[in-house]
Coordinates of C-alpha atoms and ligand atoms in Angstrom, one line a residue:
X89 CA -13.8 -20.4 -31.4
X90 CA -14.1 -21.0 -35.2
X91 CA -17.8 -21.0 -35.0
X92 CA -20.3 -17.8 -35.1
X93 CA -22.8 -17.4 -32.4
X94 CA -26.0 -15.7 -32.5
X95 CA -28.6 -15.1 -29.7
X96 CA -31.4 -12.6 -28.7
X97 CA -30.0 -10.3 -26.6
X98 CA -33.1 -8.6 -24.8
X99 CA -35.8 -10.3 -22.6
X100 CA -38.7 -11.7 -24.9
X101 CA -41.7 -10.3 -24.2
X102 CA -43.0 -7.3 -26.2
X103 CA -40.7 -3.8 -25.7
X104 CA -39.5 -1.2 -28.0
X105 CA -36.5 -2.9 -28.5
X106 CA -35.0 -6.4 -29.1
X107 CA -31.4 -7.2 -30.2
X108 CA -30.1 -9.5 -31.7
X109 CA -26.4 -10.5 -31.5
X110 CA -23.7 -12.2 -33.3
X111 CA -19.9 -12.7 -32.8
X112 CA -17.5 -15.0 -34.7
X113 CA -15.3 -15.1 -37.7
X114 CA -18.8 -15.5 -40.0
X115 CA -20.5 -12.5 -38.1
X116 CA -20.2 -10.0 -41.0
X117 CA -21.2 -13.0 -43.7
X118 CA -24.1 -14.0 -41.8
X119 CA -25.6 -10.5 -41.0
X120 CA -25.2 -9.6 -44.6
X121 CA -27.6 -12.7 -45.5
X122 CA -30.5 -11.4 -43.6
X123 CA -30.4 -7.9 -43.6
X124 CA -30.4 -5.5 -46.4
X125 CA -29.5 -1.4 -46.2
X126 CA -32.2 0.5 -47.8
X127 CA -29.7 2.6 -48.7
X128 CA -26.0 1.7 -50.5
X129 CA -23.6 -1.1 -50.4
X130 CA -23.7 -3.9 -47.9
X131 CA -22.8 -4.3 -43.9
X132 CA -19.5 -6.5 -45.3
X133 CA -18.7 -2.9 -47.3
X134 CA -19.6 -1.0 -44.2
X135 CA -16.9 0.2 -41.7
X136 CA -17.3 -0.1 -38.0
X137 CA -19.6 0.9 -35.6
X138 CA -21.9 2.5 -37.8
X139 CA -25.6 2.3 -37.5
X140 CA -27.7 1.0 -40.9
X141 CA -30.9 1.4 -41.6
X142 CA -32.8 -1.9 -43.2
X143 CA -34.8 -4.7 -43.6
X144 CA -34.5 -8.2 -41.8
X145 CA -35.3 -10.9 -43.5
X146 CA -36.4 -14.2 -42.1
X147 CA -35.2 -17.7 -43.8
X148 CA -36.9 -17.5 -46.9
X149 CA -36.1 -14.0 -47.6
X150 CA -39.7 -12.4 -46.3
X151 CA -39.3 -9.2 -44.8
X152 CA -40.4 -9.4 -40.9
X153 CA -38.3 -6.3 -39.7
X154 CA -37.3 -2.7 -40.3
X155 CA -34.1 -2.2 -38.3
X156 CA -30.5 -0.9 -37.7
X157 CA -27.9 -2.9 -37.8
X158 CA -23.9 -2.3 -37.1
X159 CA -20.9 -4.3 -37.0
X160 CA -17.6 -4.1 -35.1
X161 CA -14.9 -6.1 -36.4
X162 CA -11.9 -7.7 -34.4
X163 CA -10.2 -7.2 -32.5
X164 CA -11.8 -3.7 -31.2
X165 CA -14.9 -5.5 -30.2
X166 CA -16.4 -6.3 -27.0
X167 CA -15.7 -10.6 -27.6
X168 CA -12.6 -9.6 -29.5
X169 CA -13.8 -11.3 -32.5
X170 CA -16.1 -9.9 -35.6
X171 CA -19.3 -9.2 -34.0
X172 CA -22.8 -7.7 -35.2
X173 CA -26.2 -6.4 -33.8
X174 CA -29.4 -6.2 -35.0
X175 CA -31.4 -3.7 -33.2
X176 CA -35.2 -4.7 -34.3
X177 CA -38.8 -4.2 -32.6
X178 CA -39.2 -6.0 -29.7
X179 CA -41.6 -8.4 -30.9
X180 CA -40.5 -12.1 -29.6
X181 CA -42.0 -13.7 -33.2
X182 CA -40.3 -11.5 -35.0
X183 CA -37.0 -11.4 -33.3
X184 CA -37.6 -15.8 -33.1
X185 CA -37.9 -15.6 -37.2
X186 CA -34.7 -13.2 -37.3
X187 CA -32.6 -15.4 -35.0
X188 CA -33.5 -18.6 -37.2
X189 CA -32.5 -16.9 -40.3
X190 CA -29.3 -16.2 -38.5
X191 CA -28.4 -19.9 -37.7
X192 CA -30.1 -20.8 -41.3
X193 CA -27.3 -18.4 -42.7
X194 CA -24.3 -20.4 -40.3
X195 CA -24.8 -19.2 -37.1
X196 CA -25.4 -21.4 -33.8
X197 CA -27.4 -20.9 -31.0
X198 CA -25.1 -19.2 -28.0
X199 CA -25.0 -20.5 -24.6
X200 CA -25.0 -18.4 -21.5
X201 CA -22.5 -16.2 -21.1
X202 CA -20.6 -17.2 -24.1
X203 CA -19.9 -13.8 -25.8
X204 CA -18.8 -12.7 -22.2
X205 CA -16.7 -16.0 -22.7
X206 CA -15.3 -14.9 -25.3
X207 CA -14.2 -11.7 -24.7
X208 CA -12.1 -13.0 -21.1
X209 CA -10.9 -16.0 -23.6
X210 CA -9.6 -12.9 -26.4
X211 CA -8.8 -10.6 -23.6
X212 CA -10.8 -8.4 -23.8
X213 CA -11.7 -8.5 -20.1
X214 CA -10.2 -9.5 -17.4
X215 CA -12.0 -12.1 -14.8
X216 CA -13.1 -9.6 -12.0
X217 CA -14.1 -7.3 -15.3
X218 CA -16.4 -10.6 -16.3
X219 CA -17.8 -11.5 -13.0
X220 CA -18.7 -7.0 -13.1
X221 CA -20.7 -7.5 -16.3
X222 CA -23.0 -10.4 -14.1
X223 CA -23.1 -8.3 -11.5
X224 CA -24.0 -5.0 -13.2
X225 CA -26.9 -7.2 -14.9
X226 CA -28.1 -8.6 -10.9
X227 CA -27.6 -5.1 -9.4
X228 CA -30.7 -4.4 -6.9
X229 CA -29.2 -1.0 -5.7
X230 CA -28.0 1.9 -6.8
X231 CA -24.6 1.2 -4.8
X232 CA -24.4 -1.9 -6.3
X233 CA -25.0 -0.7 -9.7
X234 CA -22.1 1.7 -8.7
X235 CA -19.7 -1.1 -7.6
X236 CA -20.4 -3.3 -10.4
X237 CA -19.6 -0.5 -13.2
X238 CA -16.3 0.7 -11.1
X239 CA -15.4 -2.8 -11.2
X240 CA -16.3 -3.2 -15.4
X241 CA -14.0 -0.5 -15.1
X242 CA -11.5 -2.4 -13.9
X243 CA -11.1 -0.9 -10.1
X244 CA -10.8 -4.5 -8.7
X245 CA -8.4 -5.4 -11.3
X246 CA -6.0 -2.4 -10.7
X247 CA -5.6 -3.0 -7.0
X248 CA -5.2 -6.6 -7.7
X249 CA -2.4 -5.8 -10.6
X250 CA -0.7 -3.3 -8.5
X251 CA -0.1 -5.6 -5.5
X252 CA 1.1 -8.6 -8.3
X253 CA 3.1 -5.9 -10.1
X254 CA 5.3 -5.6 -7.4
X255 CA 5.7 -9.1 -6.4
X256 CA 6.2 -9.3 -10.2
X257 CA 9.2 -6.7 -9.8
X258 CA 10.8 -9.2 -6.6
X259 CA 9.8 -12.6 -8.1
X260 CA 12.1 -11.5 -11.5
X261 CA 15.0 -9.5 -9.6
X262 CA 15.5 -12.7 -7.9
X263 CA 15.3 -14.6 -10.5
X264 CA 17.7 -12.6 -12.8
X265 CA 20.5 -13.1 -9.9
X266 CA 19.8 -16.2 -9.5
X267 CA 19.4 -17.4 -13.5
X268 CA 22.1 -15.0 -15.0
X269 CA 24.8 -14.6 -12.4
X270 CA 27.0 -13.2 -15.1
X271 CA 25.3 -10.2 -16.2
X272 CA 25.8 -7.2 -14.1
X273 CA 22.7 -7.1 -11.6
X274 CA 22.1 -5.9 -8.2
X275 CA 22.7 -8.6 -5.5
X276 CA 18.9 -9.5 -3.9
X277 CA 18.8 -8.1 -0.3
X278 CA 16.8 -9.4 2.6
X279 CA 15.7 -6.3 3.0
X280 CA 13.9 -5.5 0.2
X281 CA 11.7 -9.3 0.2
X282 CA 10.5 -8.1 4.0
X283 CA 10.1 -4.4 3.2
X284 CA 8.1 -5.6 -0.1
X285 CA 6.2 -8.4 2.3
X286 CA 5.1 -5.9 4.6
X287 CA 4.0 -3.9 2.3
X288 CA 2.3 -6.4 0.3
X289 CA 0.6 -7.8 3.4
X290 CA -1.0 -4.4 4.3
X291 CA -2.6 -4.3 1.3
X292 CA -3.5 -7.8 0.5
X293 CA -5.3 -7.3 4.3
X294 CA -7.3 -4.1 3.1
X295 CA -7.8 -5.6 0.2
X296 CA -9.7 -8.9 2.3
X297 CA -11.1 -6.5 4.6
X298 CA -13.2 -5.0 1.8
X299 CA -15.3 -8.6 1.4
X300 CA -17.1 -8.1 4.4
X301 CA -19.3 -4.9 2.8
X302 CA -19.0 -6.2 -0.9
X303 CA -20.5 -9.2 -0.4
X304 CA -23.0 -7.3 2.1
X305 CA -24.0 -5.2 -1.2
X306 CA -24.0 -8.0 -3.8
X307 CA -25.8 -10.2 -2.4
X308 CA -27.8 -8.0 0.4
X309 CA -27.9 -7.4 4.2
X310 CA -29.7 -10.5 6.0
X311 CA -32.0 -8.9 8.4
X312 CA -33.8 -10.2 11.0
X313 CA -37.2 -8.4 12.0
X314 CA -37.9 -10.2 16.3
X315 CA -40.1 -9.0 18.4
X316 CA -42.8 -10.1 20.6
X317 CA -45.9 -11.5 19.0
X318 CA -48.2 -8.6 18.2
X319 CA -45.5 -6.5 18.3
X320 CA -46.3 -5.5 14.7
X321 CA -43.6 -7.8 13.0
X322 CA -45.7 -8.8 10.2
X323 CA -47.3 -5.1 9.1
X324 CA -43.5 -4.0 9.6
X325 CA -42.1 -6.6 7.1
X326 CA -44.9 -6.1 4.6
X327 CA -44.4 -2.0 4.6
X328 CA -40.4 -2.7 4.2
X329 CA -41.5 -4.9 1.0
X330 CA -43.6 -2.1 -0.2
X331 CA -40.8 0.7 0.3
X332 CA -38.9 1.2 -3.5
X333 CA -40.3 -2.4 -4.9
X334 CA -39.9 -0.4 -7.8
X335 CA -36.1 -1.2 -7.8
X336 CA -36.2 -4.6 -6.6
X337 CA -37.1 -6.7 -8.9
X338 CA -37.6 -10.6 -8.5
X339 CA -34.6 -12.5 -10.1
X340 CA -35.4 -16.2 -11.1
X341 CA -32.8 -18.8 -11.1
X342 CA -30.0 -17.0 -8.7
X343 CA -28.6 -18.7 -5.7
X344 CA -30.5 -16.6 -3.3
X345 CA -32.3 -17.8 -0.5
X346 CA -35.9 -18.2 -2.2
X347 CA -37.9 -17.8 2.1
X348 CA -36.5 -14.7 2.2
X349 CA -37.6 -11.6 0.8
X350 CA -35.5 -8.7 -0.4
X351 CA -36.0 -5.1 -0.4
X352 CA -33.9 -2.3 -1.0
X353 CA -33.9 0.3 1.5
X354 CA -32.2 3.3 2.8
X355 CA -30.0 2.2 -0.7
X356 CA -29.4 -1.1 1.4
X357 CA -30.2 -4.4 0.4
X358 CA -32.1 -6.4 2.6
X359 CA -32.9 -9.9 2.9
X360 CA -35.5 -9.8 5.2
X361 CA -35.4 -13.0 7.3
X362 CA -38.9 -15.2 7.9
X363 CA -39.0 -15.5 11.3
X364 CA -41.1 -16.4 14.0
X365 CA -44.3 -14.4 13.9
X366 CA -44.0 -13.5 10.2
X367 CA -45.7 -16.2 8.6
X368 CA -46.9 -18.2 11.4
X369 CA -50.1 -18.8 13.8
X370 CA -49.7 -17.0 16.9
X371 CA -49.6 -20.0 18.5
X372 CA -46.7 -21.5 16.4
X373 CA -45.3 -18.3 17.5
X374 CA -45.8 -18.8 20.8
X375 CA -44.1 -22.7 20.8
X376 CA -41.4 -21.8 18.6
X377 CA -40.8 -17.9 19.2
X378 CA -37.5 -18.0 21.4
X379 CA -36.0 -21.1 19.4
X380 CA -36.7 -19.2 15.8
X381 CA -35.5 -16.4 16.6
X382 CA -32.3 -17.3 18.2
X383 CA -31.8 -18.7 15.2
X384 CA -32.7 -15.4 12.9
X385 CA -30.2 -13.9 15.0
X386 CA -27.3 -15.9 14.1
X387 CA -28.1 -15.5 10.7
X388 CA -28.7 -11.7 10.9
X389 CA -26.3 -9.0 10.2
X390 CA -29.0 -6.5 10.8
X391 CA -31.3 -7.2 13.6
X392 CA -34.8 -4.9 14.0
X393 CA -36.1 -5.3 17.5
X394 CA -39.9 -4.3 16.7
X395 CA -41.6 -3.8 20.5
X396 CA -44.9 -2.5 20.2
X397 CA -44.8 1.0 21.3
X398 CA -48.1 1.2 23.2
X399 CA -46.5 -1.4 26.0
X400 CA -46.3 0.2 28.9
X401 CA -44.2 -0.6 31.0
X402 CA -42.1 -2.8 29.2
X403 CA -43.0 -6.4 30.3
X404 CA -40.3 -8.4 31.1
X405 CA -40.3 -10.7 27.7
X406 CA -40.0 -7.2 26.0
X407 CA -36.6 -6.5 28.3
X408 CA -35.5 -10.0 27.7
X409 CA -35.8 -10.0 24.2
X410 CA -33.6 -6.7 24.2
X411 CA -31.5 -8.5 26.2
X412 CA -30.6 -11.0 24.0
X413 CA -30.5 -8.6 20.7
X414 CA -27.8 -6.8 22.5
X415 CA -26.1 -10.0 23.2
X416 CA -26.1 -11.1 19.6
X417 CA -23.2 -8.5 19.0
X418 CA -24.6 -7.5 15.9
X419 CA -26.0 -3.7 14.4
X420 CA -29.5 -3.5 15.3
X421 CA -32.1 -1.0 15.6
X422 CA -34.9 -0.3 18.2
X423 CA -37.9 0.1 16.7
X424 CA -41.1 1.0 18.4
X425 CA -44.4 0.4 16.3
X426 CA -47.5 2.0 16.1
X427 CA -46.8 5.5 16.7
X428 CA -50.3 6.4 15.2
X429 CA -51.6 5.2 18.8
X430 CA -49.0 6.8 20.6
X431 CA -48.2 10.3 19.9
X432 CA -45.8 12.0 21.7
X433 CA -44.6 9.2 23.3
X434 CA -41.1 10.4 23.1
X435 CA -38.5 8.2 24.9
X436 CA -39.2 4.5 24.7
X437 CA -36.4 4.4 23.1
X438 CA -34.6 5.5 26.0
X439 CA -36.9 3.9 28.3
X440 CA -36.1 0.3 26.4
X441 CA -32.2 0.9 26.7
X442 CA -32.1 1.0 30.3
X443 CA -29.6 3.9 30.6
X444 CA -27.2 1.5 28.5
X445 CA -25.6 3.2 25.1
X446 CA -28.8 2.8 23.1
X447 CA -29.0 1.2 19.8
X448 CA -30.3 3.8 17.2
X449 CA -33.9 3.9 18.1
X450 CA -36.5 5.0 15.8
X451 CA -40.7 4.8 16.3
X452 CA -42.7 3.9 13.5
X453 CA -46.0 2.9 12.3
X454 CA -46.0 0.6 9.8
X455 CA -49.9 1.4 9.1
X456 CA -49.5 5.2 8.0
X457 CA -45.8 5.0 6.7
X458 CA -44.6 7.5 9.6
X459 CA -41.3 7.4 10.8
X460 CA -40.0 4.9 7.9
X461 CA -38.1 7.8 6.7
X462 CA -36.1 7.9 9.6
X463 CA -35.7 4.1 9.9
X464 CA -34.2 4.1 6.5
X465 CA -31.5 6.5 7.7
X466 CA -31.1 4.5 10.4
X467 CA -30.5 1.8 8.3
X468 CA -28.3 3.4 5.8
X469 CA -26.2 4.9 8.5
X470 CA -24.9 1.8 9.7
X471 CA -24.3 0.5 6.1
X472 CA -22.3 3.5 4.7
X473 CA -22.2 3.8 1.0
X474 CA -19.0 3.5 -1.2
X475 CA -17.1 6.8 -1.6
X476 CA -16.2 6.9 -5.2
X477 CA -12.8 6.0 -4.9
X478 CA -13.5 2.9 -3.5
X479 CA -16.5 2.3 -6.2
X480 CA -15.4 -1.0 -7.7
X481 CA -12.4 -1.7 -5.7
X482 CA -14.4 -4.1 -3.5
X483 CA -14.1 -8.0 -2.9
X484 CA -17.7 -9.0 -4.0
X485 CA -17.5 -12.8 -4.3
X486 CA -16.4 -15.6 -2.5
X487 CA -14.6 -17.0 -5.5
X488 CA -12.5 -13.3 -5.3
X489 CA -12.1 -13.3 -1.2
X490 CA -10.9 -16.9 -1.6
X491 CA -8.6 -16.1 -3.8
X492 CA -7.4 -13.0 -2.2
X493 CA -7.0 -15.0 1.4
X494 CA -4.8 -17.1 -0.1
X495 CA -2.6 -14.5 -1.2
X496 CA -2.4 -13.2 2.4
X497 CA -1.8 -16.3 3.4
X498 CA 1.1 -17.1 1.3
X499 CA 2.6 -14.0 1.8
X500 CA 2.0 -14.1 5.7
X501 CA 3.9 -17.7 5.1
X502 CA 6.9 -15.9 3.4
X503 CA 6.9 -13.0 6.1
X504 CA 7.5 -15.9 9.0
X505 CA 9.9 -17.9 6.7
X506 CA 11.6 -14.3 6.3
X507 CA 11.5 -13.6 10.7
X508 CA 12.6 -17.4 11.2
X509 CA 15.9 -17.1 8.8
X510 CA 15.3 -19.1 6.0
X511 CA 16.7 -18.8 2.8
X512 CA 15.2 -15.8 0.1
X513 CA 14.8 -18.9 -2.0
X514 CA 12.6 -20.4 0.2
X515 CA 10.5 -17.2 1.1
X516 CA 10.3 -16.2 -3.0
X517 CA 8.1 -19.8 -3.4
X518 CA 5.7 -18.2 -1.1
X519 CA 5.8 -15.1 -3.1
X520 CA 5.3 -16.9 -6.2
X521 CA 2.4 -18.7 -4.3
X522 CA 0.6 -15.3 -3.4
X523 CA 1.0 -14.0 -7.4
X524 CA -0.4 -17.3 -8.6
X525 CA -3.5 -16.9 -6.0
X526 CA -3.4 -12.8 -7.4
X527 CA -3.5 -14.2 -10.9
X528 CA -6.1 -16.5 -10.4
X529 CA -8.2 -13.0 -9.0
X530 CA -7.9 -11.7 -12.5
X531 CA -7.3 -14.9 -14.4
X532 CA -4.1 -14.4 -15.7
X533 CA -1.0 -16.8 -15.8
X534 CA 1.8 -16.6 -13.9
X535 CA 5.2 -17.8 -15.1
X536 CA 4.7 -16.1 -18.0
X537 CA 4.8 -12.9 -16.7
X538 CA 7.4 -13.3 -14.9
X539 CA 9.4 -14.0 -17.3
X540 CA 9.0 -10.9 -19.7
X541 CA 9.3 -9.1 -16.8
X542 CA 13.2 -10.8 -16.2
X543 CA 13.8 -10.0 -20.1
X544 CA 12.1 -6.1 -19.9
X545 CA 13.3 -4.7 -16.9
X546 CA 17.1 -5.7 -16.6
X547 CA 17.8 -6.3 -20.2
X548 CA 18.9 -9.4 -20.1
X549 CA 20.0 -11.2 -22.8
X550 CA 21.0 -7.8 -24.3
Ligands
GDP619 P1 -46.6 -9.6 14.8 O1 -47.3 -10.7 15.5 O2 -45.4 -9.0 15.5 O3 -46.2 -9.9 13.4 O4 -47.7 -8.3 14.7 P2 -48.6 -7.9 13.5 O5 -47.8 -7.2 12.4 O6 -49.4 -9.0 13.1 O7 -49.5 -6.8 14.2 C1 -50.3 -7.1 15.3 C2 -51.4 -6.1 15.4 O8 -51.0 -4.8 15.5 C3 -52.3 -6.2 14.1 O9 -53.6 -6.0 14.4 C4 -51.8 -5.0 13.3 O10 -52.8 -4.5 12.5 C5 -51.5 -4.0 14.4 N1 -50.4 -3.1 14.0 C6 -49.2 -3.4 13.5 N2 -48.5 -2.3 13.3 C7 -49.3 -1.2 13.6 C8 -49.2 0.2 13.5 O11 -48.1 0.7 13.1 N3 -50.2 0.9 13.9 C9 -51.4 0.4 14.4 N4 -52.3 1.2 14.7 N5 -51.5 -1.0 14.4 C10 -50.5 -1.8 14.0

């Protein structure tokens, strides 16, 4: 990393503000070539973190911006290294001429992600801090806005450290007996490996159990609207999209399913799922309705059984349908559609249940906007939001659960080697296993650390 980068650091299209942003041994030199204070010495005489009012120059010394600029020198910068940021207009020419005067001054171009890079390669951050900063950028909610800055915090990372402390603190004791049987430490019990598996395997397990609603608020809720055609799928769907567009906003590029479409709501995310009846002819319906959305179901892990409410009685495609929503096993919600036609209706709810323990049931119309309200509480009741101790602390990728599984594998290994009588020897490999798998969580090394630990914690070598 002997080179400089440079890039624009805002979206190009005209805004107040556009950055531009440098990091690398040169960053001081080359900000100094294209940028003069109006005022005093120059950004290489200029302590840190100090904003500068000035003029930008493009390559051949033209003036094509009044801006600040500030630099933050390593190591106490975000990449570790000497960075700088020009904080212009948001014009895309302008911001286009000052980023060519930065590589004409000995800047390159930076690829994606490479200050980020830098600052896990210096670091500065660890790797569930790193993956935070994407997922901060991507958040479509406010609770995953909260979970991505509790994990830039460095929530994840904690629990993760605390769990490979400790297999740190058994992994080095045994070690030290083993490695330096002539200094004066504490014979390694059998007790203390099972009492520190058990222990370590509770919370590896809590820790695993938290994918299931972090990857559930990363990457949204798939949701499957069925119903009978006519039911009102369609004008359901397209009032869901409607509800807070303002914080969904379409991403290009990401891995996400591009036939579904998201919406946030009741501070959910959810992919809505296009099924059967949402795009197609009634008659495609018709042919393909059961088939399509059996397979919705599978996919869902939110289910909205849309009947429409003006059935009455329920025909027996309506009671089958229910039938088979129940049967899918997972959270769903009865929704009855177009209570503008039938007020006071009350119960169909009930009425749809058939005395069994109900699914939360709400009545809607999707034409006036009544009763959404209530079918975003629904909704957000059986997706419960983050308390804020746990803001950060959750498993949000499958790169992380991955990692974390093997952990609790390797340390469920050690616990049977433990039960079954083999040697402490034996059991520590698995131990060592599980810390590796940790370290890879937070994309440190292993041996290493173990090693310091041997030399700082029973003074060996004293
Ligand atoms: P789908 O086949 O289940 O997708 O049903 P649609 O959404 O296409 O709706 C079928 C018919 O019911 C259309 O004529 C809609 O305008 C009407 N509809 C849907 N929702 C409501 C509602 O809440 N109130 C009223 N009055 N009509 C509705």
């Amino acid at each position: 990393m002997n080179d400089t980068i440079a890039a624009i650091a805002t979206p190009l299209s005209p805004s107040a503000i556009g950055i531009l942003r440098l990091s690398g041994p040169g960053a001081v030199a080359v900000v100094n070539q294209v940028f003069t204070p109006f005022h005093g010495v120059s950004m290489a005489e200029r302590p840190d973190r100090v904003l500068v009012y000035g003029a930008l120059r493009d390559r051949d010394g033209a003036v094509i911006d009044h801006c600040l600029c500030t630099v933050s020198r390593a190591p106490g910068s975000y990449t570790g290294e000497d960075t700088a940021e020009l904080q212009c207009h948001g014009s895309p020419a302008a911001l286009t001429l000052g980023l060519e005067a930065l590589f004409a001054a000995g800047a390159r171009q930076a690829k994606p992600g490479e200050f980020t890079r830098r600052a896990f390669l210096n670091g500065k951050l660890d790797l569930t801090r790193t993956e935070a900063v994407a997922d901060l950028i991507h958040a479509e909610t406010p609770a995953a806005v909260r979970q991505a800055a509790g994990q830039l915090g460095g929530a994840l990372a904690r629990v993760a450290d605390g769990i490979y402390d400790r297999l740190t603190d058994l992994c080095a004791h045994f070690h030290a007996v083993l490695d330096y049987p002539d200094e004066d430490i504490e014979p390694f019990e059998a007790g203390e490996l099972s009492a520190a598996l058990d222990s370590a395997a509770e919370e590896l397990d809590a820790l695993a159990a938290t994918y299931q609603r972090g990857r559930l608020l990363n990457e949204g809720v798939p949701c499957a609207i069925v119903g009978r055609p006519n039911a009102g799928k369609s004008t359901l769907f397209n009032a869901l999209l409607g509800y807070e567009r303002a914080i969904v906003t379409p991403i290009p590029g990401t891995t996400r399913d591009t036939v579904e479409e998201r919406a946030g709501f009741g501070g959910v995310l959810l992919r809505l799922i296009d099924t059967a009846g949402l795009r197609e002819s009634e008659d495609a319906v018709e042919r393909l309705g059961v088939e399509r959305s059996r397979a919705a179901l599978e996919r869902a892990e939110l289910i909205l059984a849309v009947v429409d409410g003006t059935e009455r009685p329920l025909a027996k495609e309506t009671v089958e349908l229910l039938r088979t929503v129940e049967r899918a096993g997972k959270p769903w919600i009865f929704v009855a559609t177009k209570k503008d036609l039938t007020k006071n209706s009350g119960s169909i709810g009930v009425i749809a249940s058939g005395g069994r323990p109900a699914a939360p049931s709400v009545e809607v119309s999707a034409l006036t906007g009544e009763g959404l309200d209530q079918l975003e509480r629904a909704v957000a009741a059986l997706f419960p939001q983050n308390t804020d101790s746990q803001a950060g602390a959750l498993l949000t990728n499958a790169r992380q659960a991955e990692a974390a599984n093997r952990a609790r594998s390797a340390i469920n290994r050690g616990a049977e080697a433990l039960r079954v009588g083999l040697p402490p020897d034996a059991v520590v490999a698995d131990v060592e296993e599980a810390m590796s798998a940790l370290g890879e969580l937070t994309g440190r090394t292993v041996s290493e650390d173990v090693t310091t630990r041997i030399f700082q914690r029973f003074c060996v070598g004293k």
